[in-house]
PDB file of C-alpha atoms and ligand atoms in Angstrom:
ATOM      1  CA  MET A 245     157.147 -26.878  36.538  1.00  0.00           C
ATOM      2  CA  SER A 246     158.246 -29.096  33.679  1.00  0.00           C
ATOM      3  CA  LEU A 247     160.386 -27.551  30.998  1.00  0.00           C
ATOM      4  CA  MET A 248     159.031 -27.391  27.473  1.00  0.00           C
ATOM      5  CA  GLN A 249     159.901 -30.688  25.804  1.00  0.00           C
ATOM      6  CA  GLY A 250     161.574 -28.822  22.923  1.00  0.00           C
ATOM      7  CA  THR A 251     163.889 -26.983  25.327  1.00  0.00           C
ATOM      8  CA  GLU A 252     164.830 -30.214  27.100  1.00  0.00           C
ATOM      9  CA  GLN A 253     165.642 -31.901  23.804  1.00  0.00           C
ATOM     10  CA  GLU A 254     167.652 -28.906  22.654  1.00  0.00           C
ATOM     11  CA  ILE A 255     169.790 -28.959  25.802  1.00  0.00           C
ATOM     12  CA  VAL A 256     170.262 -32.739  25.587  1.00  0.00           C
ATOM     13  CA  ASP A 257     171.367 -32.415  21.940  1.00  0.00           C
ATOM     14  CA  TYR A 258     173.737 -29.594  22.881  1.00  0.00           C
ATOM     15  CA  LEU A 259     175.413 -31.566  25.685  1.00  0.00           C
ATOM     16  CA  LEU A 260     175.583 -34.836  23.751  1.00  0.00           C
ATOM     17  CA  ALA A 261     177.151 -33.075  20.761  1.00  0.00           C
ATOM     18  CA  ALA A 262     179.799 -31.495  23.020  1.00  0.00           C
ATOM     19  CA  GLU A 263     180.609 -34.937  24.464  1.00  0.00           C
ATOM     20  CA  LYS A 264     180.752 -36.663  21.092  1.00  0.00           C
ATOM     21  CA  GLU A 265     182.780 -33.923  19.420  1.00  0.00           C
ATOM     22  CA  LYS A 266     185.060 -33.493  22.468  1.00  0.00           C
ATOM     23  CA  ARG A 267     184.642 -29.757  22.704  1.00  0.00           C
ATOM     24  CA  GLU A 268     183.827 -27.525  25.629  1.00  0.00           C
ATOM     25  CA  VAL A 269     180.686 -25.430  25.421  1.00  0.00           C
ATOM     26  CA  GLU A 270     179.172 -22.446  27.227  1.00  0.00           C
ATOM     27  CA  LYS A 271     177.199 -23.506  30.300  1.00  0.00           C
ATOM     28  CA  ILE A 272     173.444 -23.850  29.783  1.00  0.00           C
ATOM     29  CA  THR A 273     172.465 -21.400  32.536  1.00  0.00           C
ATOM     30  CA  THR A 274     173.909 -18.564  30.425  1.00  0.00           C
ATOM     31  CA  ARG A 275     171.054 -19.160  28.001  1.00  0.00           C
ATOM     32  CA  TYR A 276     168.508 -20.479  30.534  1.00  0.00           C
ATOM     33  CA  PRO A 277     169.271 -18.648  33.783  1.00  0.00           C
ATOM     34  CA  SER A 278     166.073 -19.685  35.530  1.00  0.00           C
ATOM     35  CA  LEU A 279     166.488 -23.458  35.238  1.00  0.00           C
ATOM     36  CA  THR A 280     165.742 -25.209  38.537  1.00  0.00           C
ATOM     37  CA  PHE A 281     167.366 -28.263  40.160  1.00  0.00           C
ATOM     38  CA  GLU A 282     164.307 -30.361  39.307  1.00  0.00           C
ATOM     39  CA  GLN A 283     164.484 -29.324  35.676  1.00  0.00           C
ATOM     40  CA  ALA A 284     168.215 -30.056  35.611  1.00  0.00           C
ATOM     41  CA  TYR A 285     167.584 -33.607  36.890  1.00  0.00           C
ATOM     42  CA  GLU A 286     164.853 -34.032  34.254  1.00  0.00           C
ATOM     43  CA  ILE A 287     167.334 -33.007  31.553  1.00  0.00           C
ATOM     44  CA  GLN A 288     169.884 -35.431  33.017  1.00  0.00           C
ATOM     45  CA  LEU A 289     167.353 -38.264  32.846  1.00  0.00           C
ATOM     46  CA  LYS A 290     166.498 -37.415  29.223  1.00  0.00           C
ATOM     47  CA  LEU A 291     170.202 -37.424  28.385  1.00  0.00           C
ATOM     48  CA  ILE A 292     170.595 -40.867  29.970  1.00  0.00           C
ATOM     49  CA  GLU A 293     167.525 -42.141  28.107  1.00  0.00           C
ATOM     50  CA  ARG A 294     169.105 -40.962  24.865  1.00  0.00           C
ATOM     51  CA  LYS A 295     172.287 -42.883  25.687  1.00  0.00           C
ATOM     52  CA  GLU A 296     170.133 -45.951  26.359  1.00  0.00           C
ATOM     53  CA  GLN A 297     168.404 -45.534  22.999  1.00  0.00           C
ATOM     54  CA  GLU A 298     171.880 -45.502  21.473  1.00  0.00           C
ATOM     55  CA  GLY A 299     172.491 -48.933  23.021  1.00  0.00           C
ATOM     56  CA  HIS A 300     174.324 -48.070  26.261  1.00  0.00           C
ATOM     57  CA  ARG A 301     173.214 -49.788  29.436  1.00  0.00           C
ATOM     58  CA  ARG A 302     172.835 -48.047  32.777  1.00  0.00           C
ATOM     59  CA  ILE A 303     174.978 -49.829  35.372  1.00  0.00           C
ATOM     60  CA  GLY A 304     174.797 -47.653  38.436  1.00  0.00           C
ATOM     61  CA  VAL A 305     174.872 -44.283  40.071  1.00  0.00           C
ATOM     62  CA  LYS A 306     177.574 -41.770  40.970  1.00  0.00           C
ATOM     63  CA  LEU A 307     177.648 -39.148  43.617  1.00  0.00           C
ATOM     64  CA  GLY A 308     179.315 -35.808  43.222  1.00  0.00           C
ATOM     65  CA  LEU A 309     180.471 -33.024  45.490  1.00  0.00           C
ATOM     66  CA  THR A 310     180.150 -35.166  48.601  1.00  0.00           C
ATOM     67  CA  SER A 311     183.427 -34.027  50.148  1.00  0.00           C
ATOM     68  CA  LYS A 312     184.683 -30.705  51.471  1.00  0.00           C
ATOM     69  CA  PRO A 313     187.714 -30.639  49.133  1.00  0.00           C
ATOM     70  CA  LYS A 314     185.418 -31.082  46.121  1.00  0.00           C
ATOM     71  CA  GLN A 315     182.805 -28.625  47.371  1.00  0.00           C
ATOM     72  CA  GLU A 316     185.518 -26.055  47.970  1.00  0.00           C
ATOM     73  CA  MET A 317     187.071 -26.712  44.570  1.00  0.00           C
ATOM     74  CA  MET A 318     183.694 -26.054  42.918  1.00  0.00           C
ATOM     75  CA  GLY A 319     182.445 -23.386  45.349  1.00  0.00           C
ATOM     76  CA  VAL A 320     179.240 -25.229  46.337  1.00  0.00           C
ATOM     77  CA  HIS A 321     177.740 -26.774  49.479  1.00  0.00           C
ATOM     78  CA  GLU A 322     175.530 -29.488  48.099  1.00  0.00           C
ATOM     79  CA  SER A 323     175.892 -32.994  46.766  1.00  0.00           C
ATOM     80  CA  ILE A 324     174.548 -34.184  43.425  1.00  0.00           C
ATOM     81  CA  TYR A 325     174.023 -37.524  41.669  1.00  0.00           C
ATOM     82  CA  GLY A 326     174.200 -38.861  38.141  1.00  0.00           C
ATOM     83  CA  TYR A 327     174.260 -42.189  36.315  1.00  0.00           C
ATOM     84  CA  LEU A 328     177.013 -44.601  35.324  1.00  0.00           C
ATOM     85  CA  MET A 329     176.757 -46.209  31.880  1.00  0.00           C
ATOM     86  CA  GLU A 330     178.406 -49.389  30.675  1.00  0.00           C
ATOM     87  CA  ASP A 331     180.672 -47.563  28.218  1.00  0.00           C
ATOM     88  CA  MET A 332     182.153 -45.464  31.044  1.00  0.00           C
ATOM     89  CA  LEU A 333     183.850 -48.493  32.586  1.00  0.00           C
ATOM     90  CA  ALA A 334     187.561 -48.508  31.676  1.00  0.00           C
ATOM     91  CA  LEU A 335     190.124 -51.179  32.510  1.00  0.00           C
ATOM     92  CA  GLU A 336     193.294 -50.865  34.539  1.00  0.00           C
ATOM     93  CA  TRP A 337     195.417 -52.639  31.959  1.00  0.00           C
ATOM     94  CA  GLU A 338     194.188 -50.806  28.854  1.00  0.00           C
ATOM     95  CA  PRO A 339     195.649 -47.303  28.378  1.00  0.00           C
ATOM     96  CA  ILE A 340     192.859 -44.785  27.930  1.00  0.00           C
ATOM     97  CA  PRO A 341     193.152 -42.548  24.837  1.00  0.00           C
ATOM     98  CA  PHE A 342     193.341 -38.839  25.702  1.00  0.00           C
ATOM     99  CA  SER A 343     191.631 -38.090  22.387  1.00  0.00           C
ATOM    100  CA  GLY A 344     188.379 -39.293  23.961  1.00  0.00           C
ATOM    101  CA  PHE A 345     188.380 -36.408  26.440  1.00  0.00           C
ATOM    102  CA  ILE A 346     188.047 -32.623  26.560  1.00  0.00           C
ATOM    103  CA  HIS A 347     189.955 -31.687  29.767  1.00  0.00           C
ATOM    104  CA  PRO A 348     189.816 -34.734  32.057  1.00  0.00           C
ATOM    105  CA  LYS A 349     190.616 -34.974  35.766  1.00  0.00           C
ATOM    106  CA  ALA A 350     190.957 -38.024  38.015  1.00  0.00           C
ATOM    107  CA  GLU A 351     189.664 -38.453  41.557  1.00  0.00           C
ATOM    108  CA  PRO A 352     189.846 -41.318  44.068  1.00  0.00           C
ATOM    109  CA  GLU A 353     186.548 -42.823  45.216  1.00  0.00           C
ATOM    110  CA  ILE A 354     185.157 -45.863  46.997  1.00  0.00           C
ATOM    111  CA  ALA A 355     182.860 -48.011  44.849  1.00  0.00           C
ATOM    112  CA  PHE A 356     179.932 -49.987  46.306  1.00  0.00           C
ATOM    113  CA  LEU A 357     178.539 -53.123  44.661  1.00  0.00           C
ATOM    114  CA  ILE A 358     174.860 -53.371  45.561  1.00  0.00           C
ATOM    115  CA  ASP A 359     173.458 -56.850  46.156  1.00  0.00           C
ATOM    116  CA  GLU A 360     169.731 -56.145  46.681  1.00  0.00           C
ATOM    117  CA  ASP A 361     167.245 -53.644  45.284  1.00  0.00           C
ATOM    118  CA  ILE A 362     166.859 -50.710  47.662  1.00  0.00           C
ATOM    119  CA  GLN A 363     164.453 -47.803  47.482  1.00  0.00           C
ATOM    120  CA  GLY A 364     163.010 -45.328  49.985  1.00  0.00           C
ATOM    121  CA  THR A 365     163.251 -41.849  51.413  1.00  0.00           C
ATOM    122  CA  GLU A 366     164.511 -42.724  54.898  1.00  0.00           C
ATOM    123  CA  VAL A 367     167.336 -45.053  53.993  1.00  0.00           C
ATOM    124  CA  THR A 368     170.323 -44.965  56.388  1.00  0.00           C
ATOM    125  CA  ALA A 369     174.022 -45.676  56.009  1.00  0.00           C
ATOM    126  CA  GLU A 370     173.437 -48.974  57.883  1.00  0.00           C
ATOM    127  CA  ASP A 371     170.767 -49.956  55.352  1.00  0.00           C
ATOM    128  CA  ILE A 372     173.273 -49.286  52.577  1.00  0.00           C
ATOM    129  CA  LEU A 373     175.961 -51.384  54.257  1.00  0.00           C
ATOM    130  CA  GLY A 374     173.369 -54.152  54.660  1.00  0.00           C
ATOM    131  CA  VAL A 375     172.786 -54.359  50.895  1.00  0.00           C
ATOM    132  CA  THR A 376     176.411 -53.859  49.846  1.00  0.00           C
ATOM    133  CA  LYS A 377     178.209 -57.023  48.844  1.00  0.00           C
ATOM    134  CA  TYR A 378     181.599 -55.445  48.304  1.00  0.00           C
ATOM    135  CA  VAL A 379     183.403 -52.147  48.331  1.00  0.00           C
ATOM    136  CA  ALA A 380     186.361 -51.561  46.039  1.00  0.00           C
ATOM    137  CA  PRO A 381     188.933 -48.862  45.287  1.00  0.00           C
ATOM    138  CA  ALA A 382     188.026 -46.726  42.279  1.00  0.00           C
ATOM    139  CA  ILE A 383     189.122 -43.750  40.242  1.00  0.00           C
ATOM    140  CA  GLU A 384     186.588 -41.606  38.491  1.00  0.00           C
ATOM    141  CA  ILE A 385     187.609 -39.566  35.454  1.00  0.00           C
ATOM    142  CA  ILE A 386     185.417 -36.503  35.179  1.00  0.00           C
ATOM    143  CA  ASP A 387     185.321 -34.389  32.023  1.00  0.00           C
ATOM    144  CA  SER A 388     182.851 -31.518  32.231  1.00  0.00           C
ATOM    145  CA  ARG A 389     181.466 -30.497  28.895  1.00  0.00           C
ATOM    146  CA  TYR A 390     181.583 -26.862  30.046  1.00  0.00           C
ATOM    147  CA  LEU A 391     184.213 -24.233  29.259  1.00  0.00           C
ATOM    148  CA  ASP A 392     187.107 -24.287  31.732  1.00  0.00           C
ATOM    149  CA  PHE A 393     185.264 -26.821  33.931  1.00  0.00           C
ATOM    150  CA  LYS A 394     183.174 -23.915  35.303  1.00  0.00           C
ATOM    151  CA  PHE A 395     179.474 -24.299  36.052  1.00  0.00           C
ATOM    152  CA  THR A 396     176.646 -23.904  38.534  1.00  0.00           C
ATOM    153  CA  LEU A 397     175.025 -26.904  40.216  1.00  0.00           C
ATOM    154  CA  VAL A 398     172.165 -26.775  37.710  1.00  0.00           C
ATOM    155  CA  ASP A 399     174.621 -26.942  34.802  1.00  0.00           C
ATOM    156  CA  VAL A 400     176.606 -29.850  36.209  1.00  0.00           C
ATOM    157  CA  ILE A 401     173.500 -31.878  37.132  1.00  0.00           C
ATOM    158  CA  ALA A 402     172.195 -31.596  33.553  1.00  0.00           C
ATOM    159  CA  ASP A 403     175.646 -32.672  32.301  1.00  0.00           C
ATOM    160  CA  ASN A 404     175.320 -35.963  34.241  1.00  0.00           C
ATOM    161  CA  CYS A 405     177.706 -34.571  36.857  1.00  0.00           C
ATOM    162  CA  SER A 406     180.735 -34.405  34.530  1.00  0.00           C
ATOM    163  CA  SER A 407     180.797 -38.226  34.220  1.00  0.00           C
ATOM    164  CA  SER A 408     183.166 -39.686  31.685  1.00  0.00           C
ATOM    165  CA  LYS A 409     185.001 -42.886  32.726  1.00  0.00           C
ATOM    166  CA  PHE A 410     185.746 -44.901  35.840  1.00  0.00           C
ATOM    167  CA  ILE A 411     188.126 -47.682  36.780  1.00  0.00           C
ATOM    168  CA  ILE A 412     187.624 -50.203  39.588  1.00  0.00           C
ATOM    169  CA  GLY A 413     190.513 -51.970  41.301  1.00  0.00           C
ATOM    170  CA  ASN A 414     190.659 -55.711  41.749  1.00  0.00           C
ATOM    171  CA  LYS A 415     190.426 -55.896  45.543  1.00  0.00           C
ATOM    172  CA  TRP A 416     186.761 -56.274  46.487  1.00  0.00           C
ATOM    173  CA  VAL A 417     186.118 -56.424  50.213  1.00  0.00           C
ATOM    174  CA  SER A 418     182.976 -56.965  52.298  1.00  0.00           C
ATOM    175  CA  PRO A 419     182.124 -53.666  54.029  1.00  0.00           C
ATOM    176  CA  GLN A 420     181.538 -55.705  57.212  1.00  0.00           C
ATOM    177  CA  ILE A 421     185.244 -56.275  57.727  1.00  0.00           C
ATOM    178  CA  LEU A 422     186.651 -52.771  57.565  1.00  0.00           C
ATOM    179  CA  ASP A 423     185.925 -49.332  58.915  1.00  0.00           C
ATOM    180  CA  LEU A 424     184.889 -47.449  55.812  1.00  0.00           C
ATOM    181  CA  LYS A 425     185.070 -44.067  57.430  1.00  0.00           C
ATOM    182  CA  GLU A 426     188.756 -44.207  58.136  1.00  0.00           C
ATOM    183  CA  ILE A 427     190.337 -45.162  54.893  1.00  0.00           C
ATOM    184  CA  GLY A 428     193.347 -43.036  54.088  1.00  0.00           C
ATOM    185  CA  VAL A 429     194.058 -42.521  50.413  1.00  0.00           C
ATOM    186  CA  TYR A 430     196.732 -40.930  48.333  1.00  0.00           C
ATOM    187  CA  MET A 431     196.755 -40.415  44.613  1.00  0.00           C
ATOM    188  CA  SER A 432     199.953 -40.191  42.633  1.00  0.00           C
ATOM    189  CA  LYS A 433     200.762 -38.974  39.148  1.00  0.00           C
ATOM    190  CA  ASN A 434     203.787 -40.629  37.589  1.00  0.00           C
ATOM    191  CA  SER A 435     204.828 -41.904  41.038  1.00  0.00           C
ATOM    192  CA  GLU A 436     204.705 -38.494  42.723  1.00  0.00           C
ATOM    193  CA  VAL A 437     202.040 -37.861  45.340  1.00  0.00           C
ATOM    194  CA  ALA A 438     199.448 -35.492  43.885  1.00  0.00           C
ATOM    195  CA  THR A 439     196.827 -35.429  46.650  1.00  0.00           C
ATOM    196  CA  VAL A 440     195.916 -37.150  49.925  1.00  0.00           C
ATOM    197  CA  GLY A 441     192.722 -37.560  51.940  1.00  0.00           C
ATOM    198  CA  THR A 442     190.550 -39.788  54.045  1.00  0.00           C
ATOM    199  CA  SER A 443     187.182 -41.403  53.340  1.00  0.00           C
ATOM    200  CA  ALA A 444     185.602 -39.540  56.266  1.00  0.00           C
ATOM    201  CA  ALA A 445     185.759 -36.482  53.992  1.00  0.00           C
ATOM    202  CA  VAL A 446     182.809 -38.003  52.109  1.00  0.00           C
ATOM    203  CA  LEU A 447     179.902 -36.782  54.296  1.00  0.00           C
ATOM    204  CA  GLY A 448     181.559 -38.367  57.359  1.00  0.00           C
ATOM    205  CA  HIS A 449     181.169 -41.877  55.889  1.00  0.00           C
ATOM    206  CA  PRO A 450     180.857 -42.937  52.230  1.00  0.00           C
ATOM    207  CA  ALA A 451     177.751 -45.063  53.030  1.00  0.00           C
ATOM    208  CA  THR A 452     176.033 -41.874  54.271  1.00  0.00           C
ATOM    209  CA  ALA A 453     176.625 -40.395  50.838  1.00  0.00           C
ATOM    210  CA  VAL A 454     175.121 -43.453  49.132  1.00  0.00           C
ATOM    211  CA  ALA A 455     172.104 -43.282  51.477  1.00  0.00           C
ATOM    212  CA  TRP A 456     171.668 -39.613  50.535  1.00  0.00           C
ATOM    213  CA  ALA A 457     171.532 -40.538  46.839  1.00  0.00           C
ATOM    214  CA  VAL A 458     169.041 -43.356  47.446  1.00  0.00           C
ATOM    215  CA  ASN A 459     166.770 -40.989  49.395  1.00  0.00           C
ATOM    216  CA  LYS A 460     166.985 -38.435  46.587  1.00  0.00           C
ATOM    217  CA  LEU A 461     166.155 -41.065  43.981  1.00  0.00           C
ATOM    218  CA  GLY A 462     163.346 -42.266  46.248  1.00  0.00           C
ATOM    219  CA  GLU A 463     161.624 -38.885  45.984  1.00  0.00           C
ATOM    220  CA  THR A 464     160.793 -39.713  42.371  1.00  0.00           C
ATOM    221  CA  GLY A 465     160.085 -43.419  42.920  1.00  0.00           C
ATOM    222  CA  ARG A 466     163.511 -44.632  41.869  1.00  0.00           C
ATOM    223  CA  GLY A 467     166.228 -46.513  43.699  1.00  0.00           C
ATOM    224  CA  LEU A 468     169.233 -48.798  43.342  1.00  0.00           C
ATOM    225  CA  LYS A 469     169.011 -52.243  41.789  1.00  0.00           C
ATOM    226  CA  LYS A 470     170.841 -55.480  42.599  1.00  0.00           C
ATOM    227  CA  GLY A 471     174.085 -55.405  40.632  1.00  0.00           C
ATOM    228  CA  ASP A 472     174.376 -51.615  40.525  1.00  0.00           C
ATOM    229  CA  ILE A 473     177.763 -50.011  41.058  1.00  0.00           C
ATOM    230  CA  VAL A 474     177.777 -46.796  43.071  1.00  0.00           C
ATOM    231  CA  LEU A 475     180.671 -44.343  43.152  1.00  0.00           C
ATOM    232  CA  SER A 476     180.378 -42.543  46.476  1.00  0.00           C
ATOM    233  CA  GLY A 477     182.149 -39.327  45.471  1.00  0.00           C
ATOM    234  CA  ALA A 478     185.681 -37.985  45.338  1.00  0.00           C
ATOM    235  CA  ILE A 479     187.634 -38.090  48.594  1.00  0.00           C
ATOM    236  CA  THR A 480     190.131 -35.440  47.464  1.00  0.00           C
ATOM    237  CA  GLU A 481     190.221 -32.716  44.830  1.00  0.00           C
ATOM    238  CA  ALA A 482     190.469 -33.876  41.215  1.00  0.00           C
ATOM    239  CA  ILE A 483     193.840 -34.019  39.422  1.00  0.00           C
ATOM    240  CA  SER A 484     194.377 -33.161  35.730  1.00  0.00           C
ATOM    241  CA  PHE A 485     196.400 -35.491  33.528  1.00  0.00           C
ATOM    242  CA  GLN A 486     197.829 -35.637  30.026  1.00  0.00           C
ATOM    243  CA  PRO A 487     198.765 -38.339  27.503  1.00  0.00           C
ATOM    244  CA  GLY A 488     201.612 -40.423  28.914  1.00  0.00           C
ATOM    245  CA  ASP A 489     200.592 -39.945  32.539  1.00  0.00           C
ATOM    246  CA  THR A 490     199.904 -42.796  34.958  1.00  0.00           C
ATOM    247  CA  ILE A 491     197.575 -42.122  37.866  1.00  0.00           C
ATOM    248  CA  MET A 492     197.399 -44.425  40.869  1.00  0.00           C
ATOM    249  CA  ALA A 493     195.187 -44.245  43.945  1.00  0.00           C
ATOM    250  CA  GLN A 494     196.340 -46.209  46.995  1.00  0.00           C
ATOM    251  CA  PHE A 495     193.763 -46.872  49.710  1.00  0.00           C
ATOM    252  CA  ALA A 496     194.581 -48.216  53.189  1.00  0.00           C
ATOM    253  CA  ASP A 497     192.905 -51.663  53.547  1.00  0.00           C
ATOM    254  CA  LEU A 498     191.463 -51.554  50.031  1.00  0.00           C
ATOM    255  CA  GLY A 499     194.563 -51.742  47.872  1.00  0.00           C
ATOM    256  CA  SER A 500     195.183 -49.659  44.808  1.00  0.00           C
ATOM    257  CA  VAL A 501     193.775 -48.853  41.407  1.00  0.00           C
ATOM    258  CA  SER A 502     195.509 -47.162  38.517  1.00  0.00           C
ATOM    259  CA  PHE A 503     195.252 -46.274  34.860  1.00  0.00           C
ATOM    260  CA  SER A 504     197.433 -44.753  32.235  1.00  0.00           C
ATOM    261  CA  CYS A 505     196.533 -42.359  29.514  1.00  0.00           C
ATOM    262  CA  LYS A 506     197.899 -42.550  25.962  1.00  0.00           C
TER     263      LYS A 506
HETATM  264  C1  OOG B 176     181.315 -32.576  39.308  1.00  0.00           C
HETATM  265  C2  OOG B 176     181.390 -34.044  39.603  1.00  0.00           C
HETATM  266  C3  OOG B 176     181.921 -34.272  40.975  1.00  0.00           C
HETATM  267  C4  OOG B 176     182.721 -35.961  42.671  1.00  0.00           C
HETATM  268  O1  OOG B 176     183.103 -37.115  42.893  1.00  0.00           O
HETATM  269  O2  OOG B 176     182.729 -35.085  43.524  1.00  0.00           O
HETATM  270  C5  OOG B 176     182.257 -35.673  41.286  1.00  0.00           C
HETATM  271  C6  OOG B 176     182.671 -31.995  38.974  1.00  0.00           C
HETATM  272  O3  OOG B 176     183.475 -31.774  39.872  1.00  0.00           O
HETATM  273  O4  OOG B 176     182.917 -31.732  37.788  1.00  0.00           O
HETATM  274  O5  OOG B 176     182.188 -36.574  40.495  1.00  0.00           O
HETATM  275 MG1   MG B 177     183.433 -38.241  41.182  1.00  0.00          MG
END
């Protein structure tokens, strides 16, 4: 069942205001406890459409909660997806102002650059690798709009899966020349190791996670487009940071990516 349009707009306004004003807000399921997954994805889409009306371009898709460490951290057993917008892309060499965040955390991910439109409901990891021009090391900065970063799946889906910023490293490699399921990664904060993991943590293989998202999008006639960037989901738990911190993720075979916060 579709939500009343007024309710959808009210929730979108509520979440966008929290993001713009950099303040955490009570999760939406407190007020609307019977919201469904479908309704949450409809709210997410409305929120993205509003960002587009404000002049921001959609540039890809992100996956969330694709790895055991992340699912355990959040107490859930399912993956989710959201959208990447142009203004979320941050650069390695430009310190990111902390004042733009509420309570950010960084997580290492593998990014896919998609070279052909792909849509369907039975898409496989091989299909994804076939349309991927490059993979690259990435860090996603998540910044839930909800109090204390606590939410249900419905809440986080509506909040575009906590998306805030992401940074892509400069080593772009064809997925044909490396084994994407065995990429070890460590993330450091100010040169001290903060967390370690391996890409197999992402549903056994990051391309399996991307295929899952495409199949989900396919259920409502959507898909990935040539040129899209896809973040395949955090390999490890997410790490908090503060102004002055430098975070670096080092991936075997894929090089490193870092950012600093001011
Ligand atoms: C939800 C977003 C999760 C990932 O890579 O697992 C995510 C959250 O943890 O706030 O982006
Ligand atoms: Mg993520």
